[in-house]
Structure formats: C-alpha cells, structure tokens
mmCIF file of C-alpha atoms in Angstrom:
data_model
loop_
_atom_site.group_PDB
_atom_site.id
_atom_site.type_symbol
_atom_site.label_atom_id
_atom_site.label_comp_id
_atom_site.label_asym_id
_atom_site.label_seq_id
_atom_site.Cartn_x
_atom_site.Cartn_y
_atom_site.Cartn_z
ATOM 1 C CA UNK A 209 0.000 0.000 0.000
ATOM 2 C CA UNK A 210 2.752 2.517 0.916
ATOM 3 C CA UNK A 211 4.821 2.067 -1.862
ATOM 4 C CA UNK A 212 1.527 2.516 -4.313
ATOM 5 C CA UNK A 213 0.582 5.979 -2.374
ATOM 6 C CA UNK A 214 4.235 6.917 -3.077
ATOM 7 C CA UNK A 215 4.182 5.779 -6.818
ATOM 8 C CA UNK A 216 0.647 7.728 -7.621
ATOM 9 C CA UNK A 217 2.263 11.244 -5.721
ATOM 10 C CA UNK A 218 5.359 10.732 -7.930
ATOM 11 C CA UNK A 219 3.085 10.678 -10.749
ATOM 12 C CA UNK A 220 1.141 13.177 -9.502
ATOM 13 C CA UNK A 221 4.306 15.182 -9.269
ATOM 14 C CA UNK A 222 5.088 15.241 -12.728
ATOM 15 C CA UNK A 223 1.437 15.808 -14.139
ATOM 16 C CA UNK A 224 1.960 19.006 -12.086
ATOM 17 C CA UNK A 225 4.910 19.556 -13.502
ATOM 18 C CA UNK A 226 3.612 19.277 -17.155
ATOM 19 C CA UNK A 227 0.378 21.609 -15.803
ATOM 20 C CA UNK A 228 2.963 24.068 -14.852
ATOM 21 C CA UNK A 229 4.535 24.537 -18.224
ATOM 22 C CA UNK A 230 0.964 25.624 -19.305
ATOM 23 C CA UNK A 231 1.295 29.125 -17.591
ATOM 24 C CA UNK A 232 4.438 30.274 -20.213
ATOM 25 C CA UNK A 233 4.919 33.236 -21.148
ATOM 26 C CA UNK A 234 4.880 34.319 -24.766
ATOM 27 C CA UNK A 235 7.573 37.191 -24.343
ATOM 28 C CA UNK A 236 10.032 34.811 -22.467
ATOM 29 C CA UNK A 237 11.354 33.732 -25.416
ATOM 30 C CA UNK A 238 14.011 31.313 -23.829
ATOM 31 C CA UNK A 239 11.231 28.981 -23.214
ATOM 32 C CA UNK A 240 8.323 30.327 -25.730
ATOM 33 C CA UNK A 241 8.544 27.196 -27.858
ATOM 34 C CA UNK A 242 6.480 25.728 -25.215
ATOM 35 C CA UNK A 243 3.935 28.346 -25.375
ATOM 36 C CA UNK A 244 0.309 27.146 -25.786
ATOM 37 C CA UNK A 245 -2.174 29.907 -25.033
ATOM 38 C CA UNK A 246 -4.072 26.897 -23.449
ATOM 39 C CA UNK A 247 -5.175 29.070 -19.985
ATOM 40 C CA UNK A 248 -5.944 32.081 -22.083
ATOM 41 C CA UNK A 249 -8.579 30.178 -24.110
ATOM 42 C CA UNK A 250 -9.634 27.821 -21.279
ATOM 43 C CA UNK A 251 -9.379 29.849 -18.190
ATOM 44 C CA UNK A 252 -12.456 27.460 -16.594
ATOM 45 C CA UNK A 253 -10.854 24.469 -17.281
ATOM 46 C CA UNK A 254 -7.663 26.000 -15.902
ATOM 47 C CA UNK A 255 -9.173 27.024 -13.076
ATOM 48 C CA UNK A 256 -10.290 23.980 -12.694
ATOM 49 C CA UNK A 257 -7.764 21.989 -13.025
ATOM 50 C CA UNK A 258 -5.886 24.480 -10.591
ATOM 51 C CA UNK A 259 -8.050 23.400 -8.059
ATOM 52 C CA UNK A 260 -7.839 20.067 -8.834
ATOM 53 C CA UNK A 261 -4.193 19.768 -8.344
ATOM 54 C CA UNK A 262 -4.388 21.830 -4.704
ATOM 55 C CA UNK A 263 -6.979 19.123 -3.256
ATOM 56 C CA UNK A 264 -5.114 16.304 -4.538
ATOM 57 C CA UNK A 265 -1.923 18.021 -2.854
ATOM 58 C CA UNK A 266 -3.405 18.153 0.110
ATOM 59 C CA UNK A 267 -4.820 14.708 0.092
ATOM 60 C CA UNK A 268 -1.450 13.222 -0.025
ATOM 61 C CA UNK A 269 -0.524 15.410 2.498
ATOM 62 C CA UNK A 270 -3.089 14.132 5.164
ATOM 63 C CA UNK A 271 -2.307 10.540 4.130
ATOM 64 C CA UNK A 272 1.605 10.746 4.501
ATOM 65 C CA UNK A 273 0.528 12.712 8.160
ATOM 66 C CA UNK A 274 -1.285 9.726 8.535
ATOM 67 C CA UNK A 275 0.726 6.881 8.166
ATOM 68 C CA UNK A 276 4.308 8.816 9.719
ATOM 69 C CA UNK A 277 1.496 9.108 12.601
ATOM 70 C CA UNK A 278 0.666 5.341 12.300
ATOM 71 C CA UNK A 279 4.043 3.940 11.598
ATOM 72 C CA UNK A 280 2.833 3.363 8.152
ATOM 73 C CA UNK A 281 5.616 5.507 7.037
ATOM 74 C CA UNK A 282 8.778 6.128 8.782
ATOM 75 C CA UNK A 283 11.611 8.364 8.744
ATOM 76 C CA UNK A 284 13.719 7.373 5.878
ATOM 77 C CA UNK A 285 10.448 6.900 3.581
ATOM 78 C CA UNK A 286 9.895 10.583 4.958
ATOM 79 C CA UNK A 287 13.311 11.935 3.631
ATOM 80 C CA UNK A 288 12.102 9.713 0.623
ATOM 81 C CA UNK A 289 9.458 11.932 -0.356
ATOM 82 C CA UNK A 290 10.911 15.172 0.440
ATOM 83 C CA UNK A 291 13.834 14.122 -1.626
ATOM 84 C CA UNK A 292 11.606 12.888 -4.717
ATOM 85 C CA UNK A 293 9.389 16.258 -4.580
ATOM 86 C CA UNK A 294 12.379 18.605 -4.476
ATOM 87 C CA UNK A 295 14.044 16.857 -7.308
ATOM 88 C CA UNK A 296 11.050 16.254 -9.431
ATOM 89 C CA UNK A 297 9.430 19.890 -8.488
ATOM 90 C CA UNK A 298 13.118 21.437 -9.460
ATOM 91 C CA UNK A 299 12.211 21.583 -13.071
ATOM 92 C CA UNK A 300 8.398 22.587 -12.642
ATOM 93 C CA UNK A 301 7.891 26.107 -14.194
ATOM 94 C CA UNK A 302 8.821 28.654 -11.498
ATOM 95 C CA UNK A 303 6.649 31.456 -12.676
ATOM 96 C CA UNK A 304 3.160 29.692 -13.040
ATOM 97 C CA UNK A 305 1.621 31.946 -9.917
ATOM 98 C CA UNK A 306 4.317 34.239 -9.378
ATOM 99 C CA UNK A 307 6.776 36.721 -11.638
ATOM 100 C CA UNK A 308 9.245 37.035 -8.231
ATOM 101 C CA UNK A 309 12.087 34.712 -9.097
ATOM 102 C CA UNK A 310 12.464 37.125 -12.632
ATOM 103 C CA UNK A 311 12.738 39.986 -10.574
ATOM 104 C CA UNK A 312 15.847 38.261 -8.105
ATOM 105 C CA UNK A 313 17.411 36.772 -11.478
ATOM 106 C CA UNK A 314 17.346 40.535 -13.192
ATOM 107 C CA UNK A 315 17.951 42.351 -9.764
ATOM 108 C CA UNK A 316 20.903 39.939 -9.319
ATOM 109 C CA UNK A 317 22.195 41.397 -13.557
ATOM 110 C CA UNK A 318 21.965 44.528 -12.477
ATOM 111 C CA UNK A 319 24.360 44.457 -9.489
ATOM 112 C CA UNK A 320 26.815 41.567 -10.525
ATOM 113 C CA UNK A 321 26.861 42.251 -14.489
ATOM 114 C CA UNK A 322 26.047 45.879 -14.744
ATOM 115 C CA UNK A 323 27.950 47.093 -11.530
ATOM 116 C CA UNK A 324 24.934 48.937 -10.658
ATOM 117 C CA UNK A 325 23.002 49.334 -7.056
ATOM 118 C CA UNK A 326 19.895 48.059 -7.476
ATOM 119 C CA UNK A 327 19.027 50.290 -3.943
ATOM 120 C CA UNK A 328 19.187 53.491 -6.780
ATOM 121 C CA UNK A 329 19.084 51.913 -10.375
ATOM 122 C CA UNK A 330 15.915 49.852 -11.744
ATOM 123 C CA UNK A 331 16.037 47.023 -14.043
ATOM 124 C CA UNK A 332 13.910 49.155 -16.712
ATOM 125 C CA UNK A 333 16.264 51.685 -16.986
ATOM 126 C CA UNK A 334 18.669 49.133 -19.034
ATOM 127 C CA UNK A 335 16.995 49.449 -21.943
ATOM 128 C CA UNK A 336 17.155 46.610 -24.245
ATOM 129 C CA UNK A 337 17.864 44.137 -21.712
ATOM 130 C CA UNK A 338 15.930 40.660 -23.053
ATOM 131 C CA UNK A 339 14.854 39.864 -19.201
ATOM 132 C CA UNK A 340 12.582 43.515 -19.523
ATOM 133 C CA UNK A 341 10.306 41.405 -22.042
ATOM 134 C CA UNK A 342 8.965 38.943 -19.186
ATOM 135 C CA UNK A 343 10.167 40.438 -15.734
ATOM 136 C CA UNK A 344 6.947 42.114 -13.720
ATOM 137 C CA UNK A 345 7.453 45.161 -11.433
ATOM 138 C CA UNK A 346 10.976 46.037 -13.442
ATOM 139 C CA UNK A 347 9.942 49.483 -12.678
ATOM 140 C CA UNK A 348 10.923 49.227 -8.721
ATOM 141 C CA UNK A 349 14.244 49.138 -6.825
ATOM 142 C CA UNK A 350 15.609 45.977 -4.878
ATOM 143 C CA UNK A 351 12.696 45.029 -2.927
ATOM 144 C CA UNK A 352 14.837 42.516 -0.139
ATOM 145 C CA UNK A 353 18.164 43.268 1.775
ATOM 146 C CA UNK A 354 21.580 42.777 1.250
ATOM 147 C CA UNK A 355 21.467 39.267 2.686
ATOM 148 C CA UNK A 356 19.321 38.546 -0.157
ATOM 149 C CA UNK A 357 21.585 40.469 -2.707
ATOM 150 C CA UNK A 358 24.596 38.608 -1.417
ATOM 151 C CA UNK A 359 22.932 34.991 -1.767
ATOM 152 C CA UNK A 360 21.825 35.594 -5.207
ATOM 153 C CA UNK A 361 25.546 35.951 -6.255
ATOM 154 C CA UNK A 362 25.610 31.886 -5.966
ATOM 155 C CA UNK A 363 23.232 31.596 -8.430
ATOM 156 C CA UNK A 364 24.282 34.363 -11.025
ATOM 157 C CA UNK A 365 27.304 33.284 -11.158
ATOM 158 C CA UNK A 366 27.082 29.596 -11.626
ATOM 159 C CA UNK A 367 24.739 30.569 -14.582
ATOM 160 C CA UNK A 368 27.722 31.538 -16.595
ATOM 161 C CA UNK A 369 25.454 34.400 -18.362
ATOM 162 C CA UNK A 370 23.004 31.457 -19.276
ATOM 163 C CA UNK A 371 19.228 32.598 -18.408
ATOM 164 C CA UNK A 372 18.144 29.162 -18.713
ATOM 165 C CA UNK A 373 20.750 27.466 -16.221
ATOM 166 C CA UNK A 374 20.271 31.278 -14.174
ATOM 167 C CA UNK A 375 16.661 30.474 -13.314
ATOM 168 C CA UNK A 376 17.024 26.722 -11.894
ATOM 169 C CA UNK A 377 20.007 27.510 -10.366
ATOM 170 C CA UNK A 378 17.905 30.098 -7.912
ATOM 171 C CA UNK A 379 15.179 27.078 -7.825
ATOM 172 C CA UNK A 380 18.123 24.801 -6.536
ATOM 173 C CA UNK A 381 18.718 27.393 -4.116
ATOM 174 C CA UNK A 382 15.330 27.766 -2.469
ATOM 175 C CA UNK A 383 15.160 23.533 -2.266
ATOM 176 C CA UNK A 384 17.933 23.919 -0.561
ATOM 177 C CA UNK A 385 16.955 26.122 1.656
ATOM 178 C CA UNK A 386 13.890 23.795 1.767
ATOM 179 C CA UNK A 387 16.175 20.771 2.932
ATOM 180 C CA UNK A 388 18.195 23.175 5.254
ATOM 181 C CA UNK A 389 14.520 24.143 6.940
ATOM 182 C CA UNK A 390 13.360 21.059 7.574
ATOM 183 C CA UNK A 391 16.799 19.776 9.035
ATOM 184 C CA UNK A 392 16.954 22.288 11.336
ATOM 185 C CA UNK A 393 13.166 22.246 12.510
ATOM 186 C CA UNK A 394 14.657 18.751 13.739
ATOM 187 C CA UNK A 395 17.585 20.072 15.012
ATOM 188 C CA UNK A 396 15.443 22.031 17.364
ATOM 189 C CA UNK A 397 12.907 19.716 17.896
ATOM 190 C CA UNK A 398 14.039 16.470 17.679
ATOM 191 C CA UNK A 399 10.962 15.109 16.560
ATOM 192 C CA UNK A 400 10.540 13.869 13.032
ATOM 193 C CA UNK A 401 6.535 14.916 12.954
ATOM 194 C CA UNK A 402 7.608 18.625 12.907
ATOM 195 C CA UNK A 403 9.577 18.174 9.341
ATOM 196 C CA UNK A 404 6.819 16.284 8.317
ATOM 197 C CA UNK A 405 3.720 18.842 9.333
ATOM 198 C CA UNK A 406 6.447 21.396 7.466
ATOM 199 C CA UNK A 407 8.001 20.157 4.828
ATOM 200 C CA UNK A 408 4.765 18.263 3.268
ATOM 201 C CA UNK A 409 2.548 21.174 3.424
ATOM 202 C CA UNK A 410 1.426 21.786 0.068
ATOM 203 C CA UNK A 411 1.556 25.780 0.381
ATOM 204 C CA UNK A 412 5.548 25.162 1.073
ATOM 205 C CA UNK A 413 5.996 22.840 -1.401
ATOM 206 C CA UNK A 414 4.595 25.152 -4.088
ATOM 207 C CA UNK A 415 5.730 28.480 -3.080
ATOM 208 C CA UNK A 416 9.017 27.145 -2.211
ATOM 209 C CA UNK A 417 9.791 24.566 -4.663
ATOM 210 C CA UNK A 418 8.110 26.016 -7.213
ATOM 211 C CA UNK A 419 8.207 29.650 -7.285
ATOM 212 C CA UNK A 420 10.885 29.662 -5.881
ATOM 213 C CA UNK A 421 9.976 32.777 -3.206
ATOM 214 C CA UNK A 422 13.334 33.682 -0.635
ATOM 215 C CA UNK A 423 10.767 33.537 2.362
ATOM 216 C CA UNK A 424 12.276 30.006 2.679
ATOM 217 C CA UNK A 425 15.895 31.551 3.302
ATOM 218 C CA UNK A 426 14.218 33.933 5.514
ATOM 219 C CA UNK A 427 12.878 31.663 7.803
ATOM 220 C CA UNK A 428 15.599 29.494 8.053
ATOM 221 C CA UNK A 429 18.155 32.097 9.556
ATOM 222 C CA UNK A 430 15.100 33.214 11.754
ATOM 223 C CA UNK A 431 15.487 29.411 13.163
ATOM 224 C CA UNK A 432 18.989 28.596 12.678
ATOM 225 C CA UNK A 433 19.315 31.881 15.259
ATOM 226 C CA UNK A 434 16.623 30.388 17.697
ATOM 227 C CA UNK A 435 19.065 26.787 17.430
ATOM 228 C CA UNK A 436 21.622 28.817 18.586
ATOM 229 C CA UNK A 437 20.154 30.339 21.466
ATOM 230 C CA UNK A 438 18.999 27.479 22.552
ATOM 231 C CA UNK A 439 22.643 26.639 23.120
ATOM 232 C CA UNK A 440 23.630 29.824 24.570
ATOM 233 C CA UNK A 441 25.464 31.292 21.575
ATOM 234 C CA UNK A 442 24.247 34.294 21.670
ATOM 235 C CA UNK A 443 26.462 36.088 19.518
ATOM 236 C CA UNK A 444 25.724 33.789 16.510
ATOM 237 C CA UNK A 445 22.271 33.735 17.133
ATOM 238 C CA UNK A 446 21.491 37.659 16.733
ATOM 239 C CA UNK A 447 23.816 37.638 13.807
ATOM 240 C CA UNK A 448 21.557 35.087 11.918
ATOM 241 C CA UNK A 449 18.522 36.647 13.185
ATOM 242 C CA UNK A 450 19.778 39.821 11.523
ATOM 243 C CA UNK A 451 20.549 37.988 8.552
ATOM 244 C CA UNK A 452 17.289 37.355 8.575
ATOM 245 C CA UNK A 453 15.939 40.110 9.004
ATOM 246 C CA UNK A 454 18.052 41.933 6.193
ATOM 247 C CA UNK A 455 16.222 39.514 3.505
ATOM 248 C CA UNK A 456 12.909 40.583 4.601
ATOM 249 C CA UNK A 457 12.009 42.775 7.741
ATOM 250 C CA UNK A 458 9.080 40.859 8.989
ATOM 251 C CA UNK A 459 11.436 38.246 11.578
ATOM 252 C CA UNK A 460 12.263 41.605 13.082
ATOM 253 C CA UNK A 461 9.522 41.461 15.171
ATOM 254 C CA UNK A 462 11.339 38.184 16.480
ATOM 255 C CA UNK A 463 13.901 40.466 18.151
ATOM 256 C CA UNK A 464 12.084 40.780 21.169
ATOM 257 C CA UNK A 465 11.296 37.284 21.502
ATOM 258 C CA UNK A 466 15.329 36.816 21.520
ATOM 259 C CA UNK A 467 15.944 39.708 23.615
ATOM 260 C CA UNK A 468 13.964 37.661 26.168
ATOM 261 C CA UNK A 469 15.653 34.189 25.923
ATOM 262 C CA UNK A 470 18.768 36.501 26.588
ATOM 263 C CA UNK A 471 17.401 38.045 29.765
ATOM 264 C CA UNK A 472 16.092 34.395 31.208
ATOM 265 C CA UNK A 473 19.547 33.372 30.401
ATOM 266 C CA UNK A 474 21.137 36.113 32.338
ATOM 267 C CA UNK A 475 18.554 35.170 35.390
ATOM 268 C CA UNK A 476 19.722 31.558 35.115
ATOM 269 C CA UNK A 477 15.933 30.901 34.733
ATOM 270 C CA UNK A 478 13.967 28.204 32.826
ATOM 271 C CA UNK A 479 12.879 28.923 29.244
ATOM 272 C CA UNK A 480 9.535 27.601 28.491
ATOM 273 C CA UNK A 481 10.049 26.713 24.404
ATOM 274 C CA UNK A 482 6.912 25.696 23.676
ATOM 275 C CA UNK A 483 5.649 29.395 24.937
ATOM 276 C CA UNK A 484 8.442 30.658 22.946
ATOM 277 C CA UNK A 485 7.454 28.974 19.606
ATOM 278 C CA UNK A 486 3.864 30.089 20.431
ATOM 279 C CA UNK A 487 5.048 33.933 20.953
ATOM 280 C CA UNK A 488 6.985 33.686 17.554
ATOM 281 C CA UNK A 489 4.062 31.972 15.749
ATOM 282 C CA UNK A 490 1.817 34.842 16.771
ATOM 283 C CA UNK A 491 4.289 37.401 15.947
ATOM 284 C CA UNK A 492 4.799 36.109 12.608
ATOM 285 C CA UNK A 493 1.320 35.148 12.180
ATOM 286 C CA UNK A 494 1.063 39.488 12.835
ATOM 287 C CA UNK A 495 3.204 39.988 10.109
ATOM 288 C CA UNK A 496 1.260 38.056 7.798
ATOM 289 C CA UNK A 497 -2.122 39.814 8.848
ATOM 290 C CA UNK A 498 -0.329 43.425 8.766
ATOM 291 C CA UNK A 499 0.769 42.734 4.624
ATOM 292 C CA UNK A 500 -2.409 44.683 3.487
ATOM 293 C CA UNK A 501 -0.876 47.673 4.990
ATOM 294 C CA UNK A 502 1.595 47.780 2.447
ATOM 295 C CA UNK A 503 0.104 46.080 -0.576
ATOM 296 C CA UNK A 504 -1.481 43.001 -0.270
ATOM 297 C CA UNK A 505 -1.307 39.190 1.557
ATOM 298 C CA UNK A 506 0.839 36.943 -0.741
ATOM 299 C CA UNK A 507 0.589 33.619 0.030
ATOM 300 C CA UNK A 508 4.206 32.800 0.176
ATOM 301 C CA UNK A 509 4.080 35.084 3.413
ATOM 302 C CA UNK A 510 2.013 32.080 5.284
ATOM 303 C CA UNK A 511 6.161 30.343 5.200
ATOM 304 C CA UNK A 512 6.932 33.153 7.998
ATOM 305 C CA UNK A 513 4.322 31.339 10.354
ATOM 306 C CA UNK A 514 4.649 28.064 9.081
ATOM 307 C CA UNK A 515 7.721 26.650 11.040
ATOM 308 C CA UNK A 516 6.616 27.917 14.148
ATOM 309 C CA UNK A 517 3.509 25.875 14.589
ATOM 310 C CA UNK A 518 5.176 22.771 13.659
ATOM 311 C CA UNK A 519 7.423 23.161 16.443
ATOM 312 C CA UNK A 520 4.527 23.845 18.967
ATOM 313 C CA UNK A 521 2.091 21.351 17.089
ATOM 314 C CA UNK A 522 -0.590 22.728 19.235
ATOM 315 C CA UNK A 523 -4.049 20.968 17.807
ATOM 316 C CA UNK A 524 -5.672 24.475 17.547
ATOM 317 C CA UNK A 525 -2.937 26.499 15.862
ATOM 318 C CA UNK A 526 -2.399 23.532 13.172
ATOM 319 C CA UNK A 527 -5.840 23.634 12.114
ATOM 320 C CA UNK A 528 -6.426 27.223 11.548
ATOM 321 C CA UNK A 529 -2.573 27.416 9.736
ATOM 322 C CA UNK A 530 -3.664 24.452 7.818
ATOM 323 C CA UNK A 531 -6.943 26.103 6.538
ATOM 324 C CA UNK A 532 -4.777 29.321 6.047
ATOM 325 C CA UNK A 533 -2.513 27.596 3.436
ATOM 326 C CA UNK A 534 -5.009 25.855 1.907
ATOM 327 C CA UNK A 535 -7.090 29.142 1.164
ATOM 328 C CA UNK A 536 -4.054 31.024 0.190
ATOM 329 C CA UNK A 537 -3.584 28.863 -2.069
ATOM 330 C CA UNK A 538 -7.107 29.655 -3.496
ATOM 331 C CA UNK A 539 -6.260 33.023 -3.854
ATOM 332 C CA UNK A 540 -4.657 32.835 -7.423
ATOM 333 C CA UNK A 541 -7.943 31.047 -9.045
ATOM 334 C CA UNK A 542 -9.718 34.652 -8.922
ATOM 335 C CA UNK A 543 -7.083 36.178 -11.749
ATOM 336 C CA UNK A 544 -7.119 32.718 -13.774
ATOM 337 C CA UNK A 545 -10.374 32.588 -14.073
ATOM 338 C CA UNK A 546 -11.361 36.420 -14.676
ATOM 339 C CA UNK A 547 -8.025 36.994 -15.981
ATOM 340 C CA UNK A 548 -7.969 40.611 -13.808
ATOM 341 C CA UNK A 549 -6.131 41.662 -11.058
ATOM 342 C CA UNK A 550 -8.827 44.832 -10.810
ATOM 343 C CA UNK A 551 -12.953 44.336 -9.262
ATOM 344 C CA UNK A 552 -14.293 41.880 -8.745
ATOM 345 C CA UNK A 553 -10.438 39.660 -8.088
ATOM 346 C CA UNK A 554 -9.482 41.683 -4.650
ATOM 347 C CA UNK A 555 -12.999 40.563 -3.160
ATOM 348 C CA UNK A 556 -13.453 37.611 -3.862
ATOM 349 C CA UNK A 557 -9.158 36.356 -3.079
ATOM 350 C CA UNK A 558 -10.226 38.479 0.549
ATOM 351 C CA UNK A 559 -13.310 36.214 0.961
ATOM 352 C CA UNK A 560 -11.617 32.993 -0.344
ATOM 353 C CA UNK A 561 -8.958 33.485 2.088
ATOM 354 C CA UNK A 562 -10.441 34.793 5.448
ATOM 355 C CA UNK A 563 -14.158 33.514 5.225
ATOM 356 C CA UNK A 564 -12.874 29.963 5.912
ATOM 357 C CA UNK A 565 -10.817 30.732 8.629
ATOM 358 C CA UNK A 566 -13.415 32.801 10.281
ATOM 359 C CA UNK A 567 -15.784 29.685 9.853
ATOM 360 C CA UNK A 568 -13.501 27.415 11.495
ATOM 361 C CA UNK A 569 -12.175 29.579 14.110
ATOM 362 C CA UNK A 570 -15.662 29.911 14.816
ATOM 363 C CA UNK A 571 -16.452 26.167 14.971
ATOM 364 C CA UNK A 572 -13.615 26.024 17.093
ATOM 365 C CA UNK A 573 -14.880 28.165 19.887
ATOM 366 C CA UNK A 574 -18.505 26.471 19.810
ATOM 367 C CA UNK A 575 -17.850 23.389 19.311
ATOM 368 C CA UNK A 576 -14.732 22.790 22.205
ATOM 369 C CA UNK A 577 -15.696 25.701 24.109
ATOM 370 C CA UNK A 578 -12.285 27.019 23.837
ATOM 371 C CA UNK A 579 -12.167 30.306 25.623
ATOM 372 C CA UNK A 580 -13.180 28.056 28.697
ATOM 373 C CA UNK A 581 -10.323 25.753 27.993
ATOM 374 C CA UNK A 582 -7.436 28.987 27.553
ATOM 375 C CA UNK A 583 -6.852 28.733 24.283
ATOM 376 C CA UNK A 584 -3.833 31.020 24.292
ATOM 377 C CA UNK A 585 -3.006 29.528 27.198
ATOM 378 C CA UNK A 586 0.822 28.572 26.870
#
C-alpha cells in the first residue's frame, strides 16, 4: 500500500509539472517554444484543473501525516518523499503563480553584471535588456536586503550568463533552503513529525519549490538563530537573526522574543520553548495579517508562520494554519479565471482566504468551548 501511495504522488508530481509549463509566457522567449495559449482560451478548465491539483496536494498530504502518525511511514520513507518532490518539483515552471524569481534573477544582472546598485538603479532603466520582455514590477528598486543580494551571487554566477541554467540555479537554491529548513526544525525539535507537518505542506511545497519565493531563506536564519540560542550562543544567534531580518524585515519582530531568551539566560531561569514557539508563531502570524498595509497578503508570506507551529504542534494552531494555506492557495484562481487583477479579483481572493478561517475559528470556539479551555493559554 505505501509504496503505491508513493508511486501515484510521484506521478502526480510530474502531471503538475507538465500543468505548470501551461502558464508560459509568450515574451520569455528562452522557453516560448512551449507556449500554448491553453489558460488564455480555457481559463475554466484552468481554473479547474488548478483546483484540482491543490486538493489532490493536500490529500497526499493528510495521508503521509497519517501513516508517519501510524508507523505506516517512517523516517527514511519521509526523507524519501521530500527528496523525490524537491528533485522532481526542481524543473516545474517557477513562474506559473508568481513573476518574483524574474525579478531576483534581473535584480541579481543589475548588481553583478552591470555594476549597478539596485538600492538606486531599476532594471527598466537598461533598456534593451531581453529579461525587460517577461520580468513584472521592473519598474521598482531591490525590494529585499543585502542578505538577499549577497545569496543571489551563488546563483548568477554559476549561470555563466546562461538565463536558462540562471533560473534553476535560484530554484536549486530555495530547495535547498527547503532541505536546510526542515533539518533544522529537527535540530530544534528532535521530533521527526515537525519536518513532516512542514516540509509536506502543500503551500511550502509550491511556493518554495516552485516559485521559488526567498521567504524560505528567511525563515531558516530566523530558526537557525533560535538553534543557537537554545545553546547559549548568543552572539551567533542575533547575527543570523539579523541575517534574517536583512532579507525581509518581517522576523524583526522576532527580536524581542530573543531579547527575552537573553534576559532568562542572564537570570539563570527556565525557558519555556513551547511558549516561545507560540510567541513567535503569533508574531509572525502578525506579520502576515499586517501585509495589506503595504500592498497586499501573498501567500508565500504564510512560510513566515509556518515553522513555528510545527514546532509547537498545538491541535488548535495547526488547524487554523492548515486552513490558512489551503485558502491562500485559493487566492490565485480569482485572476485565472477572470483573468484581472482589478474588481471583482481583490474581493473575492479576501473572501476565499479569510471567510474559511473565520468559519472554522468559529467552529472552534462552539464546538470545544475554547475560551473556557485557555486557548492562548501557553
């Protein structure tokens, strides 16, 4: 039986992979002879399909949950499958949702080939660059921090000035940061079910694997730095925490949380981890909810979260992040099937992504009675 649910997700895998080649772009002509048009004339079916693919994700999901719960599965079969999905994923199309890993591939150009900083120059302003025919938002500055800036020089430069070999090469980065996550969620946990409530969740898988988004590197110094603390090298720890935070400046609200491991140290008292992997899920959970405030909730944002509840695997916070990343998720089917980003798209991606939430949140405190039980209780 276990070898069978492994052989149908491997397939699966690859059916995505083909699905994922659907979404080219016309104007990048490195890959345009695989152009089909196919979701501009069928944006129902592809729509479809889309939604198709998420369920089925998550399906496998539950199951491999299951049997590593179950014994079904075990450790190495575990690594198995988070080996096989990284591989196989590696060459999926990384810009079937998002246009992001473009803009670190051309933002990348501008600093290591041009000699420009991309803090002052934009991509647009080299006119007659080929990336400028498929890269979105070339009209902005560097939108991440020199941490980011600095990684991306592995990538460019392995490329050898070949797009093509460019653009996997900063997919091979974010798997592995992927593999680098979920080793050091067990490195701080030392229990296996945390890499697998993690790694396996299909919103991680895609926007990681994928797309490709950095959020994966961002998260990983964020935890790497919480390792550390937890054996008292402090140093180390706020210098990977600020690594962190110079990618993307949402694990800076994390700095308190360290600030306050460092004064229980100093006290010589007990730290309670579990109430400090609950403090940094809500904090980053913040983050996530404060994105409007500067343009909009991305789904790839739900990674900053993520991490944290699999180390606490409290019952109540799983549920609601697992209904989070399966209605972010949603949130792209709005602009394949209306093929707008403008009314009616921003309602209904708002709806599709808080209404079930709310309804389960709500269920939640009915059904288990949970303000009687503390539910932030740590």
């Amino acid at each position: 039986m276990k070898k069978w649910i492994i052989s149908f997700y491997s397939v699966f895998l690859i059916a995505f992979i083909f699905y994922s080649y659907l979404f080219i772009d016309f104007n990048l002509s490195y890959l345009n002879r695989f152009y089909s048009n196919f979701i501009f004339d069928n944006r129902q079916l592809t729509s479809i399909m889309y939604a198709s693919f998420i369920c089925t994700f998550f399906v496998f999901y539950f199951l491999f949950w299951r049997m590593y719960l179950n014994n079904t599965l075990g450790k190495k079969d575990i690594k198995w499958i988070i080996g096989m999905t990284s591989l196989t994923l590696l060459i999926s199309y990384p810009a079937m949702l998002s246009y992001d890993i473009f803009n670190y591939v051309l933002t990348a150009k501008v600093l290591y080939l041009y000699k420009e900083n991309p803090y002052i120059i934009m991509p647009m302003q080299f006119t007659g660059d080929p990336f400028l025919a498929f890269t979105h938002a070339a009209n902005k500055i560097a939108l991440y921090g020199p941490t980011w800036l600095g990684i991306t020089s592995i990538p460019h430069f392995l490329g050898f000035g070949n797009f093509i070999l460019i653009l996997f090469n900063f997919k091979l980065l974010a798997a592995a940061f992927y593999a680098a996550t979920a080793w050091m969620l067990y490195k701080i946990s030392k229990d296996f079910l945390s890499v697998v409530i993690f790694s396996l969740n299909p919103l991680v898988i895609i926007e990681t694997l994928v797309s490709g988004h950095n959020d994966i590197a961002v998260v990983f110094f964020a935890l790497s730095g919480l390792y550390l603390l937890s054996k008292k090298k402090i140093l180390l720890a706020f210098i990977l925490l600020l690594l962190s935070i110079l990618i993307k400046y949402s694990t800076l609200l994390l700095l308190p949380v360290f600030l306050y491991v460092v004064f229980l140290r100093i006290k010589n008292k007990t730290v309670n981890w579990d109430k400090i992997y609950a403090i940094c899920a809500i904090l980053m959970l913040t983050a996530f909810l404060l994105a409007p405030f500067r343009e909009e909730i991305y789904p790839w944002y739900a990674i900053w979260f993520l991490p944290f509840v699999a180390l606490l695997r409290r019952k109540s916070m799983m549920v609601v992040s697992l209904v989070f990343s399966f209605s972010l998720l949603l949130r792209y089917i709005p602009y394949m099937l209306l093929g707008t980003h403008l009314d009616p798209s921003p309602l209904i991606k708002t709806l599709v992504t808080f209404v079930p939430v709310t309804c389960v949140l709500m269920f939640m405190f009915v059904k288990n009675k949970l303000w009687e039980k503390r539910f932030f209780r740590f």
